Amino acid sequence: MNFFDKLKEYRKTLAEIENSVYGNKQDYLEVYERNLELEKQIAARTQELNIANKRMLTLQHIWEMMNSARPLESVLETIVNSLQGELGYLHSTILRYQKDEKGPYMSVIAEADNNIIKRVNSIIQIPMQMRRLNYFEDSFYAEALNKREIRTTKNIAEALRNIIPDLREDIFNNVMSGMQTKLLIVIPLYTRNNPFGWFCVFSSRADLADSETDFLTIFAQQIEMAITIADLFQAVREQAITDGLTGLYNRRYFEEYISKEVTRALRQKQPFSIIGLDLDFLKKINDQYGHAYGDLAIKTVADVLKSNARSIDIAARMGGEEFNILLPGIDSNGAMAAAERIRKAIEACELDTIGHITASIGVASFPEHSDSLEEIMELTDQAMYQSKREGRNRVTLAKPVSETSWQEIAVNTFMDILSKHDVPIEVGLTEELVNKLTSINHQSEMPKGVLYNVADMLTKTYNPLHESGVVKSKVLLASSLAKRFDLPKDEIDNLRVAVLLYDIGNLMLPKEILQKASPLTDDERKHIQEHPVIAAREILKPISYVQDIIPIVEHHHENWDGTGYPGKISKDEIPITSQIILIVDAYFALTEQRPYRAKLSPVEALIEIKKDTGKKWSQTLVQEFVTLIEHDLN
C-alpha cells in the first residue's frame, strides 16, 4: 500500500470516528433535552400538587368552622382571609343581596383584612362594610345571581362604579390608580335555593384556569353550606329564647340576661330598671271576642314595646299577658318616663272589634329599691299589681323593699314551730333549721332562699323522694296563677306563706303510712285526710300572726264538687287560694316520684288534671293553669 492509499484509509477511519462522536453527541443532547422537559413537568406537577393541597386545607378549614358555634360573620371573615392568605389572591369579599322599602341593595358582610381594602377604605372615607351598595338589574352581579353562573370581568372600574355610582370622580380615580387587580371573579351564593349574595375574588392573573374555576365553585358551595348551617343554628337558638306569639324574648332568656346585668351593674356602678307590664282585661277580651282577639291584643303590646325599646333594652313576654322590659343604665326617673311613654302608646292603639286597650305598669330600679335581683323582680311585680288595683292604665313606682313582708311572716312561723318542738323532728335537724333561719340577717343569702331550703328539708323528713327546689317552684307557680285571678298583693303573700306550710301537718302522721307503697286502707286514708286539720288547728292556730293563712291551709283539699275534705264545701265556698294550692300540689305530685308509681311528664300530668275538671277543680282554674304550664313548656 503506497502513501496515498494509506492516507485515504486514515481519512476514512477519521470520518467514521467523527460520525460516531457526532451521533453520540446527538444522543446526549436528546437525553439532556428530555431531562430538562421532565424536570419542567415535575416542577409543574409539584406546583399543581401544592396548590391542590392548599385548596384541600382551605376547604377542610371551612368544614371545621362550619361545625363550630361561632357567629356567621366571624366564620365568613375567616373564610375570606384563608382564601387570600393560602392561595395568593389579592383580595376577597362576600356581598349579601338584601331588600328593604327602597328596593334591593348589596352589603358587605365579610372582607379579607389586608392593605388593599385598608387603602380603599381610607380613600373613600366611609368603609365598604358600612355602605349601602347599589344593585342594578342589568349589572353583571345581577346576571351572575340570576343565571347562577360564575362571571368574570377585567373592567374593575366598571364593577366598582356599578355598586358605588355616587363616588366623586377624584376619589374614584385615586382608588383605581393603585389597583393591581387584573380580574374580578364573581361566584353567586344560594342557601336553601334562595339567593344570598356573591363571593367576589380579586386576582392578579388576567385569566381564569379551568382548575381554578372548579376549585372556586367547590369553595363557594362550602360557603353556602356554612351559611345554611349558621342560619339553622340561629333559627334554633331564636326559637329557644323567643316567644312564638310575639317575637319577644321569653322568660327563660330574660332571667338569664338580667342575672348577667346585675353583675355588670355592680362592676360598673351603674343602675338598671325593670318595667313590668300587664295587659288589662285580657280574660274579658278572650271571653267576649275569642282568643284570636286576645292574641291580637298581646301582639299589639309586643309591637309597642319593640318600637319604644332602645337597641340595648331587653323586652320579654313573661307569660300570658305579662311583659318585662330591662333598661340598662337607666334610673327610676328615666324608667318612669319610658313607662309612661309605653302606657300612652298602648292606650293610643285602636284594634279591630276590640277598640282601645290599656296596660297596668310597675317600675323598680337597681340598686335604688333593692340591691337584690330577686327583690327587684318582686317589687316590680308588686308595683304593677298596685297599678291594676288602683284602676289600671297607670304607672306605679315601686317602694324600697321593706323588712315587713311575707318572708318575715314565714321565717317567724317556722321559728315558732321549731323552737317550741310542736312537731316530731330530730333534735339535730331542728337545730340545723333554726340556725339557717336565724342566720338570715347575718348573711348575703336572700330570705326566700333560706325559706325554700328549710321547707324542702322538712318535706324530706316524711317524703324521702321529694326533690330539692320543688317548694320554690310551687311558690312561683302558685303566685303566677293567683295573678291571673287579679288577687291583691296581701292575698298573694298569704298564699305564698300557705304554700310553704300547707303540708306541715304530715309531720304529725306515721311515716309508715306516708311512705307506704301498697294501697291504703280506709283507716289509713282517713288518717291521711286529717293532715290539713292538724296543720291548721294544732300547729298554726296558736301563732297569732298567721290567722289569715289558716283557712287557706285547712281547705286546700276541698274539691270543686264538694267531695273533698275536711269540710266537704264546694265551688265558691272554697277560698280561691286553697283551690290554687290544690291544683299546684296535684301537678307536682304527679310529676314527682312516688313509692307506688313512677313520675309523669308535665304533658301527662296536664292530661290527668284535665280529667278532673268540674270534679276537683273548676273549668276556669284548669284553663288558666294549663295555659300557664304550656307557656312555660314552650
XYZ file of C-alpha atoms in Angstrom:
634
model
C 0.000 0.000 0.000
C 1.520 3.307 -1.079
C 1.392 6.546 0.844
C -1.747 7.869 -0.812
C -3.684 4.697 -0.165
C -2.737 4.859 3.492
C -3.822 8.499 3.656
C -7.236 7.580 2.236
C -7.550 4.846 4.811
C -6.746 7.267 7.640
C -9.292 9.742 6.323
C -11.905 7.042 6.143
C -11.185 5.934 9.698
C -11.234 9.541 10.923
C -14.607 10.135 9.222
C -16.042 7.060 10.900
C -14.783 8.289 14.285
C -16.247 11.766 13.663
C -19.565 10.252 12.635
C -19.601 8.141 15.753
C -18.804 11.096 18.034
C -21.451 13.262 16.349
C -24.062 10.525 16.697
C -23.313 10.105 20.378
C -23.457 13.857 20.804
C -26.958 13.914 19.317
C -27.970 11.141 21.654
C -26.580 13.082 24.605
C -28.369 16.265 23.508
C -31.665 14.409 23.148
C -31.283 12.867 26.605
C -30.383 16.245 28.062
C -33.352 17.945 26.440
C -35.662 15.171 27.588
C -34.342 15.569 31.150
C -34.972 19.308 31.032
C -38.550 18.737 29.850
C -39.092 16.117 32.527
C -37.798 18.469 35.207
C -40.181 21.167 33.982
C -43.087 18.718 34.118
C -42.087 17.581 37.601
C -41.903 21.208 38.766
C -45.321 21.952 37.205
C -46.904 18.843 38.757
C -45.313 19.711 42.103
C -46.725 23.210 41.931
C -50.155 21.848 40.987
C -49.933 19.397 43.894
C -49.005 22.195 46.280
C -51.921 24.306 45.060
C -54.299 21.343 45.341
C -53.040 20.653 48.845
C -53.555 24.286 49.854
C -57.041 24.200 48.377
C -57.804 20.995 50.260
C -56.565 22.505 53.516
C -58.657 25.604 52.904
C -61.785 23.523 52.304
C -61.001 21.468 55.407
C -60.652 24.709 57.378
C -64.097 25.804 56.224
C -65.604 22.462 57.178
C -64.140 22.667 60.687
C -65.552 26.169 61.152
C -68.969 25.090 59.936
C -69.136 22.662 62.832
C -68.314 25.353 65.392
C -70.703 27.613 67.288
C -69.035 30.790 66.005
C -71.263 33.597 64.626
C -71.751 33.577 60.856
C -69.898 36.876 60.320
C -66.868 35.523 62.173
C -66.864 32.323 60.118
C -67.119 34.228 56.828
C -64.350 36.659 57.798
C -62.054 33.714 58.495
C -63.009 32.081 55.188
C -62.152 35.108 53.041
C -58.871 35.595 54.884
C -57.962 31.935 54.399
C -58.573 32.175 50.668
C -56.341 35.194 50.308
C -53.528 34.016 52.559
C -53.234 30.419 51.427
C -53.984 30.696 47.711
C -52.420 34.003 46.795
C -55.459 36.030 45.690
C -55.173 39.791 46.167
C -58.474 40.217 47.984
C -61.808 38.502 48.554
C -65.141 39.617 49.935
C -68.681 38.313 50.427
C -71.584 40.545 49.443
C -75.154 39.967 50.573
C -78.261 40.535 48.483
C -80.881 42.373 50.565
C -84.182 44.216 50.192
C -85.944 46.972 52.102
C -88.640 49.558 51.398
C -86.297 51.294 48.930
C -85.722 48.115 46.950
C -82.854 45.629 46.535
C -79.304 46.518 47.504
C -75.954 44.927 48.339
C -73.915 44.993 51.549
C -70.506 43.686 52.582
C -70.795 41.054 55.320
C -67.216 39.771 55.192
C -63.985 41.012 53.649
C -60.352 39.977 53.879
C -58.179 42.033 56.187
C -55.346 43.346 54.001
C -53.645 46.518 52.846
C -55.728 46.660 49.677
C -59.067 47.112 51.455
C -57.464 49.343 54.100
C -56.207 51.631 51.348
C -59.591 51.712 49.592
C -61.488 52.405 52.823
C -59.120 55.220 53.755
C -59.668 56.866 50.359
C -63.463 56.518 50.208
C -63.691 57.512 53.939
C -66.901 55.558 54.639
C -65.751 51.887 54.790
C -67.272 49.389 52.385
C -68.871 47.406 55.224
C -70.784 50.491 56.331
C -72.136 51.360 52.888
C -75.417 50.531 51.205
C -74.145 49.311 47.818
C -76.296 49.778 44.740
C -77.809 46.825 42.906
C -78.691 47.204 39.232
C -80.766 44.593 37.445
C -78.585 44.879 34.318
C -75.241 44.586 36.118
C -73.004 41.566 35.823
C -73.647 40.953 39.553
C -77.347 40.512 38.766
C -76.510 38.330 35.766
C -74.345 36.035 37.923
C -77.072 35.765 40.573
C -79.971 35.245 38.162
C -78.196 32.670 35.994
C -76.383 31.096 38.951
C -73.146 31.123 36.982
C -69.623 32.418 37.636
C -68.950 35.741 35.949
C -65.595 37.474 35.429
C -64.593 40.950 34.334
C -61.335 42.737 33.638
C -63.094 46.080 33.809
C -62.597 46.641 37.538
C -63.508 50.322 37.232
C -66.963 49.497 35.854
C -67.522 46.862 38.578
C -66.780 49.475 41.241
C -68.921 52.119 39.551
C -71.831 49.657 39.497
C -72.009 49.414 43.269
C -70.912 52.977 44.259
C -72.137 55.182 41.409
C -72.174 58.372 43.522
C -68.440 58.220 44.346
C -66.730 61.505 43.467
C -64.563 61.374 40.331
C -61.338 62.396 42.089
C -61.856 59.766 44.818
C -62.722 57.145 42.212
C -59.570 57.892 40.205
C -57.459 57.758 43.355
C -58.814 54.304 44.140
C -58.224 52.996 40.633
C -54.684 54.431 40.353
C -53.316 51.939 42.843
C -55.435 48.973 41.777
C -53.381 45.872 40.978
C -56.347 43.618 40.229
C -56.466 42.258 36.671
C -59.526 40.050 37.044
C -62.639 40.139 39.248
C -64.299 36.747 39.727
C -67.894 36.735 40.997
C -69.485 33.485 42.193
C -73.222 33.578 43.101
C -74.224 32.209 46.522
C -77.530 30.491 47.261
C -78.831 28.993 50.504
C -81.781 26.622 50.538
C -82.465 27.645 46.935
C -82.775 31.329 47.835
C -80.316 33.994 46.622
C -77.884 35.011 49.357
C -75.287 37.116 47.545
C -71.869 36.883 45.905
C -68.413 35.560 46.661
C -66.012 38.009 44.994
C -62.348 37.213 44.351
C -59.785 39.767 43.109
C -56.958 38.128 41.157
C -53.595 39.391 39.893
C -53.880 36.943 36.975
C -55.748 38.081 33.866
C -57.180 34.662 33.060
C -59.154 32.066 34.997
C -57.962 28.487 34.581
C -60.445 25.609 34.395
C -58.991 24.008 37.538
C -59.329 27.356 39.313
C -62.970 27.612 38.266
C -63.668 24.128 39.618
C -61.998 24.967 42.917
C -63.784 28.300 43.386
C -67.102 26.591 42.619
C -66.450 23.985 45.327
C -65.235 26.745 47.646
C -68.464 28.696 47.110
C -70.523 25.571 47.781
C -68.772 25.214 51.130
C -69.557 28.858 51.914
C -73.204 28.204 51.075
C -73.209 25.223 53.417
C -71.583 27.294 56.172
C -74.256 29.978 55.763
C -77.065 27.414 55.789
C -75.748 25.710 58.919
C -75.247 29.074 60.660
C -78.794 30.124 59.738
C -80.169 26.872 61.135
C -78.195 27.305 64.355
C -79.508 30.859 64.642
C -83.092 29.760 63.971
C -82.891 27.058 66.641
C -81.340 29.495 69.110
C -84.013 32.097 68.422
C -86.750 29.507 68.886
C -85.222 28.546 72.229
C -85.136 32.113 73.553
C -88.075 33.717 71.732
C -91.784 33.755 72.445
C -93.559 32.284 69.452
C -96.612 34.582 69.507
C -94.921 37.958 69.940
C -91.340 37.520 68.755
C -90.110 38.978 72.045
C -87.652 37.159 74.278
C -89.159 34.554 76.599
C -88.989 34.309 80.394
C -86.010 31.934 80.344
C -83.848 34.301 78.311
C -84.900 37.354 80.332
C -83.990 35.716 83.630
C -80.610 34.594 82.274
C -79.832 38.005 80.816
C -80.860 40.027 83.851
C -78.629 37.886 86.081
C -75.683 39.000 83.929
C -76.925 42.586 84.052
C -76.690 42.572 87.857
C -73.013 41.595 87.613
C -72.362 44.307 85.032
C -74.223 46.961 87.036
C -72.277 46.151 90.192
C -68.943 46.147 88.372
C -69.568 49.433 86.568
C -71.553 51.006 89.428
C -74.470 51.750 87.101
C -78.212 51.425 87.704
C -80.749 49.499 85.696
C -84.526 49.462 85.823
C -87.277 46.978 85.121
C -90.658 47.894 83.696
C -93.319 45.285 84.438
C -96.451 45.447 82.311
C -99.752 43.580 82.457
C -102.347 43.882 79.694
C -105.682 44.909 81.237
C -108.824 42.772 80.878
C -107.324 40.042 78.699
C -109.721 37.460 80.157
C -112.653 39.707 79.266
C -111.323 40.097 75.708
C -110.926 36.323 75.339
C -114.393 35.613 76.745
C -116.166 38.318 74.748
C -114.340 38.222 71.406
C -112.380 34.958 71.389
C -108.748 34.020 71.917
C -107.757 35.208 68.440
C -108.513 38.779 69.513
C -106.755 38.169 72.821
C -103.672 37.156 70.854
C -104.055 40.276 68.716
C -104.044 42.457 71.834
C -100.940 40.676 73.181
C -99.102 41.073 69.871
C -100.064 44.749 69.755
C -98.478 45.332 73.166
C -95.368 43.497 71.965
C -95.168 45.737 68.879
C -95.377 48.827 71.076
C -92.545 47.535 73.250
C -90.386 46.831 70.190
C -90.954 50.283 68.721
C -90.180 52.035 72.029
C -87.124 49.982 73.022
C -83.519 51.048 72.579
C -81.133 48.604 70.929
C -79.712 47.636 74.342
C -83.096 47.193 76.055
C -84.459 43.672 76.554
C -88.224 43.206 76.181
C -89.715 39.829 77.069
C -93.069 38.149 77.380
C -93.007 36.591 80.825
C -96.191 34.592 80.421
C -99.823 35.184 79.462
C -100.388 38.933 79.352
C -97.310 39.849 81.413
C -94.250 41.579 79.943
C -90.952 42.857 81.353
C -88.540 45.409 79.893
C -84.975 45.694 81.148
C -83.450 49.173 80.807
C -79.655 49.026 81.352
C -78.098 52.229 82.719
C -81.481 53.845 83.457
C -82.556 55.036 86.933
C -86.124 55.279 88.227
C -86.736 58.763 86.745
C -85.797 57.629 83.253
C -87.697 54.365 83.668
C -90.875 56.166 84.786
C -90.694 58.422 81.721
C -90.202 55.386 79.463
C -93.047 53.512 81.150
C -95.430 56.446 80.731
C -94.474 56.709 77.060
C -95.240 52.994 76.622
C -98.548 53.326 78.504
C -99.701 56.163 76.247
C -98.627 54.302 73.104
C -100.634 51.232 74.119
C -103.672 53.322 75.007
C -103.487 55.027 71.605
C -103.795 51.707 69.762
C -107.271 51.040 68.406
C -107.814 47.438 67.365
C -110.410 45.956 65.085
C -113.538 44.897 67.057
C -111.818 45.297 70.446
C -111.208 49.033 70.320
C -108.645 50.598 72.645
C -106.569 48.520 75.049
C -104.680 49.546 78.182
C -101.970 48.203 80.459
C -101.051 48.377 84.142
C -97.379 49.114 84.663
C -94.894 48.927 87.547
C -91.312 50.198 87.737
C -88.415 49.272 90.037
C -84.747 50.265 89.864
C -81.496 48.622 90.911
C -79.975 49.453 93.378
C -82.355 52.269 94.343
C -85.161 49.999 95.520
C -83.042 46.952 96.337
C -79.624 45.529 95.549
C -81.136 42.049 95.219
C -82.343 40.834 91.842
C -84.989 38.637 93.425
C -86.363 41.588 95.372
C -86.272 43.907 92.354
C -88.304 41.426 90.315
C -90.846 41.095 93.124
C -91.062 44.860 93.700
C -91.707 45.408 90.005
C -94.465 42.831 90.211
C -95.997 44.445 93.273
C -95.937 47.913 91.691
C -97.585 46.560 88.560
C -100.418 44.981 90.541
C -100.824 48.133 92.566
C -101.493 49.926 89.276
C -104.076 47.287 88.479
C -105.800 47.556 91.871
C -105.877 51.363 91.697
C -107.831 51.433 88.480
C -105.494 50.092 85.750
C -103.982 52.040 82.836
C -101.394 53.722 85.042
C -97.730 53.560 86.049
C -96.642 52.926 89.647
C -93.128 53.300 91.031
C -92.088 50.604 93.496
C -91.296 51.421 97.083
C -87.973 50.285 98.579
C -88.121 46.778 99.948
C -89.423 46.554 103.493
C -88.409 44.007 106.104
C -92.057 43.505 106.999
C -93.026 41.076 104.277
C -94.487 37.646 103.750
C -90.960 36.304 104.055
C -90.648 37.596 107.606
C -94.001 36.062 108.478
C -92.843 32.709 107.101
C -89.484 32.890 108.904
C -91.137 33.723 112.220
C -93.674 30.927 111.749
C -91.008 28.315 111.089
C -89.012 29.598 114.067
C -92.088 29.410 116.307
C -92.905 25.834 115.230
C -89.343 24.564 115.522
C -88.392 26.314 118.755
C -91.480 25.027 120.580
C -90.855 21.484 119.290
C -94.510 21.217 118.241
C -93.613 18.688 115.571
C -91.687 15.380 115.955
C -88.379 16.270 114.283
C -84.938 15.040 115.296
C -83.095 17.468 117.554
C -80.112 17.701 115.214
C -82.294 18.646 112.247
C -84.244 21.146 114.348
C -81.045 22.883 115.390
C -79.795 22.971 111.807
C -83.014 24.537 110.547
C -83.142 27.094 113.374
C -79.545 28.094 112.642
C -80.412 28.603 108.967
C -83.358 30.806 109.858
C -81.524 32.871 112.475
C -78.614 33.476 110.112
C -80.756 35.303 107.545
C -79.856 38.731 108.875
C -76.159 37.832 109.076
C -75.509 36.554 105.555
C -75.906 37.588 101.943
C -78.312 34.769 101.068
C -81.831 36.040 100.488
C -84.558 35.075 102.984
C -86.559 33.272 100.318
C -83.610 31.032 99.510
C -83.385 30.004 103.140
C -87.148 29.566 103.401
C -87.305 27.273 100.391
C -84.368 25.263 101.692
C -85.975 24.852 105.141
C -89.307 23.829 103.607
C -87.560 21.304 101.343
C -85.692 19.769 104.287
C -88.884 19.458 106.338
C -90.711 17.831 103.433
C -87.955 15.264 103.014
C -88.477 14.062 106.586
C -91.808 12.497 105.580
C -91.231 12.176 101.814
C -87.681 10.977 101.048
C -88.400 11.162 97.293
C -89.033 14.899 97.473
C -86.704 16.860 95.178
C -84.940 19.995 96.384
C -86.185 23.112 94.676
C -89.765 21.899 94.284
C -91.068 24.154 97.084
C -89.680 27.206 95.310
C -91.301 26.063 92.055
C -94.622 25.610 93.871
C -94.490 29.118 95.356
C -93.646 30.706 91.997
C -96.307 28.726 90.141
C -98.984 29.408 92.743
C -98.284 33.159 92.802
C -98.272 33.314 88.982
C -101.627 31.533 88.893
C -103.027 33.871 91.580
C -102.112 36.901 89.480
C -104.257 35.546 86.677
C -107.251 35.977 89.011
C -106.272 39.576 89.879
C -105.796 38.760 93.546
C -104.458 41.670 95.655
C -100.900 41.593 96.944
C -101.840 40.697 100.524
C -103.780 37.623 99.356
C -100.905 36.538 97.128
C -98.485 36.997 100.027
C -100.751 34.876 102.254
C -100.814 32.252 99.516
C -97.012 32.183 99.358
C -96.796 31.539 103.092
C -99.544 28.911 102.854
C -97.643 27.036 100.127
C -94.688 26.778 102.495
C -96.867 25.469 105.333
C -99.885 23.602 103.913
C -98.384 20.116 104.228
C -96.708 20.639 107.584
C -99.424 18.526 109.221
C -97.811 15.489 107.554
C -95.030 15.780 110.133
C -97.524 14.546 112.716
C -98.512 11.433 110.739
C -96.840 7.993 110.919
C -94.114 7.605 108.259
C -95.163 4.033 107.554
C -98.454 5.361 106.208
C -96.997 8.296 104.272
C -94.332 6.140 102.624
C -96.495 3.049 102.047
C -96.037 1.566 98.572
C -99.215 -0.566 98.592
C -102.800 0.812 98.542
C -104.003 2.484 101.748
C -106.741 1.002 103.889
C -109.826 3.045 104.706
C -108.482 3.810 108.182
C -105.105 4.852 106.798
C -106.745 7.060 104.185
C -108.866 8.685 106.900
C -105.695 9.284 108.884
C -104.053 10.963 105.878
C -107.070 13.221 105.415
C -106.565 14.642 108.879
C -103.333 16.455 107.969
C -104.953 19.753 106.851
C -106.848 19.997 110.135
C -103.716 19.121 112.118
C -101.731 21.798 110.288
C -104.423 24.449 110.665
C -105.758 23.861 114.144
C -102.932 22.232 116.063
C -99.788 23.716 114.568
C -100.774 27.113 113.139
C -103.706 28.252 115.265
C -101.531 29.133 118.298
C -99.472 31.511 116.136
C -101.302 34.841 116.168
C -99.869 36.456 113.017
C -100.832 33.626 110.622
C -104.565 33.564 111.284
C -105.244 34.663 107.684
C -103.217 31.670 106.487
C -105.183 29.059 108.440
C -108.331 28.947 106.204
C -106.143 28.518 103.105
C -104.289 25.569 104.626
C -107.392 23.975 106.175
C -109.324 23.870 102.894
C -106.567 23.039 100.394
C -108.038 19.534 99.865
C -111.636 20.623 99.218
C -112.903 19.597 95.768
C -114.967 21.791 93.455
C -117.871 19.284 93.503
C -117.901 19.032 97.312
C -116.298 15.582 97.595
C -113.088 16.815 99.219
C -112.140 17.142 102.871
C -112.306 18.103 105.683
C -115.370 20.389 105.330
C -116.836 18.984 102.085
C -117.531 22.534 100.945
C -117.832 23.209 97.222
C -117.378 25.742 94.449
C -117.013 29.367 95.556
C -117.220 28.369 99.211
C -113.636 27.197 98.805
C -111.109 30.052 99.061
C -109.546 30.639 95.633
C -106.112 30.438 97.261
C -106.984 26.953 98.572
C -108.114 25.929 95.078
C -104.802 27.147 93.682
C -102.826 25.098 96.214
C -104.873 22.002 95.394
C -104.139 22.087 91.672
C -100.480 23.115 92.117
C -99.952 20.342 94.690
C -101.622 17.789 92.411
C -99.436 18.784 89.464
C -96.209 18.416 91.404
C -97.408 15.183 92.999
C -97.982 13.756 89.512
C -94.569 14.906 88.254
C -92.678 13.615 91.305
C -91.642 10.031 92.003
C -93.878 8.160 94.469
C -93.370 4.773 96.197
C -96.410 3.381 94.397
C -95.841 4.821 90.882
C -93.375 6.434 88.525
C -93.480 10.195 87.932
C -95.371 11.552 84.924
C -94.140 14.043 82.359
C -95.623 17.581 82.506
C -97.788 16.829 79.475
C -99.068 13.581 81.018
C -99.763 15.400 84.292
C -101.862 18.033 82.486
C -103.905 15.284 80.836
C -104.678 13.805 84.257
C -105.608 17.221 85.669
C -107.977 17.912 82.782
C -109.807 14.645 83.526
C -110.941 16.059 86.899
C -112.322 19.319 85.508
C -115.630 20.014 87.235
C -114.818 17.489 89.946
C -111.696 18.541 91.808
C -111.387 21.983 90.268
C -113.348 24.481 88.209
C -113.052 24.759 84.452
C -111.738 28.332 84.775
C -108.979 27.239 87.133
C -107.955 24.397 84.814
C -107.899 26.676 81.767
C -105.677 29.254 83.460
C -103.403 26.599 84.950
C -102.956 24.670 81.695
C -102.252 27.894 79.778
C -99.617 28.865 82.332
C -97.850 25.490 82.255
C -97.985 25.139 78.467
C -96.438 28.587 78.015
C -93.547 27.656 80.317
C -93.075 24.349 78.459
C -92.817 26.200 75.157
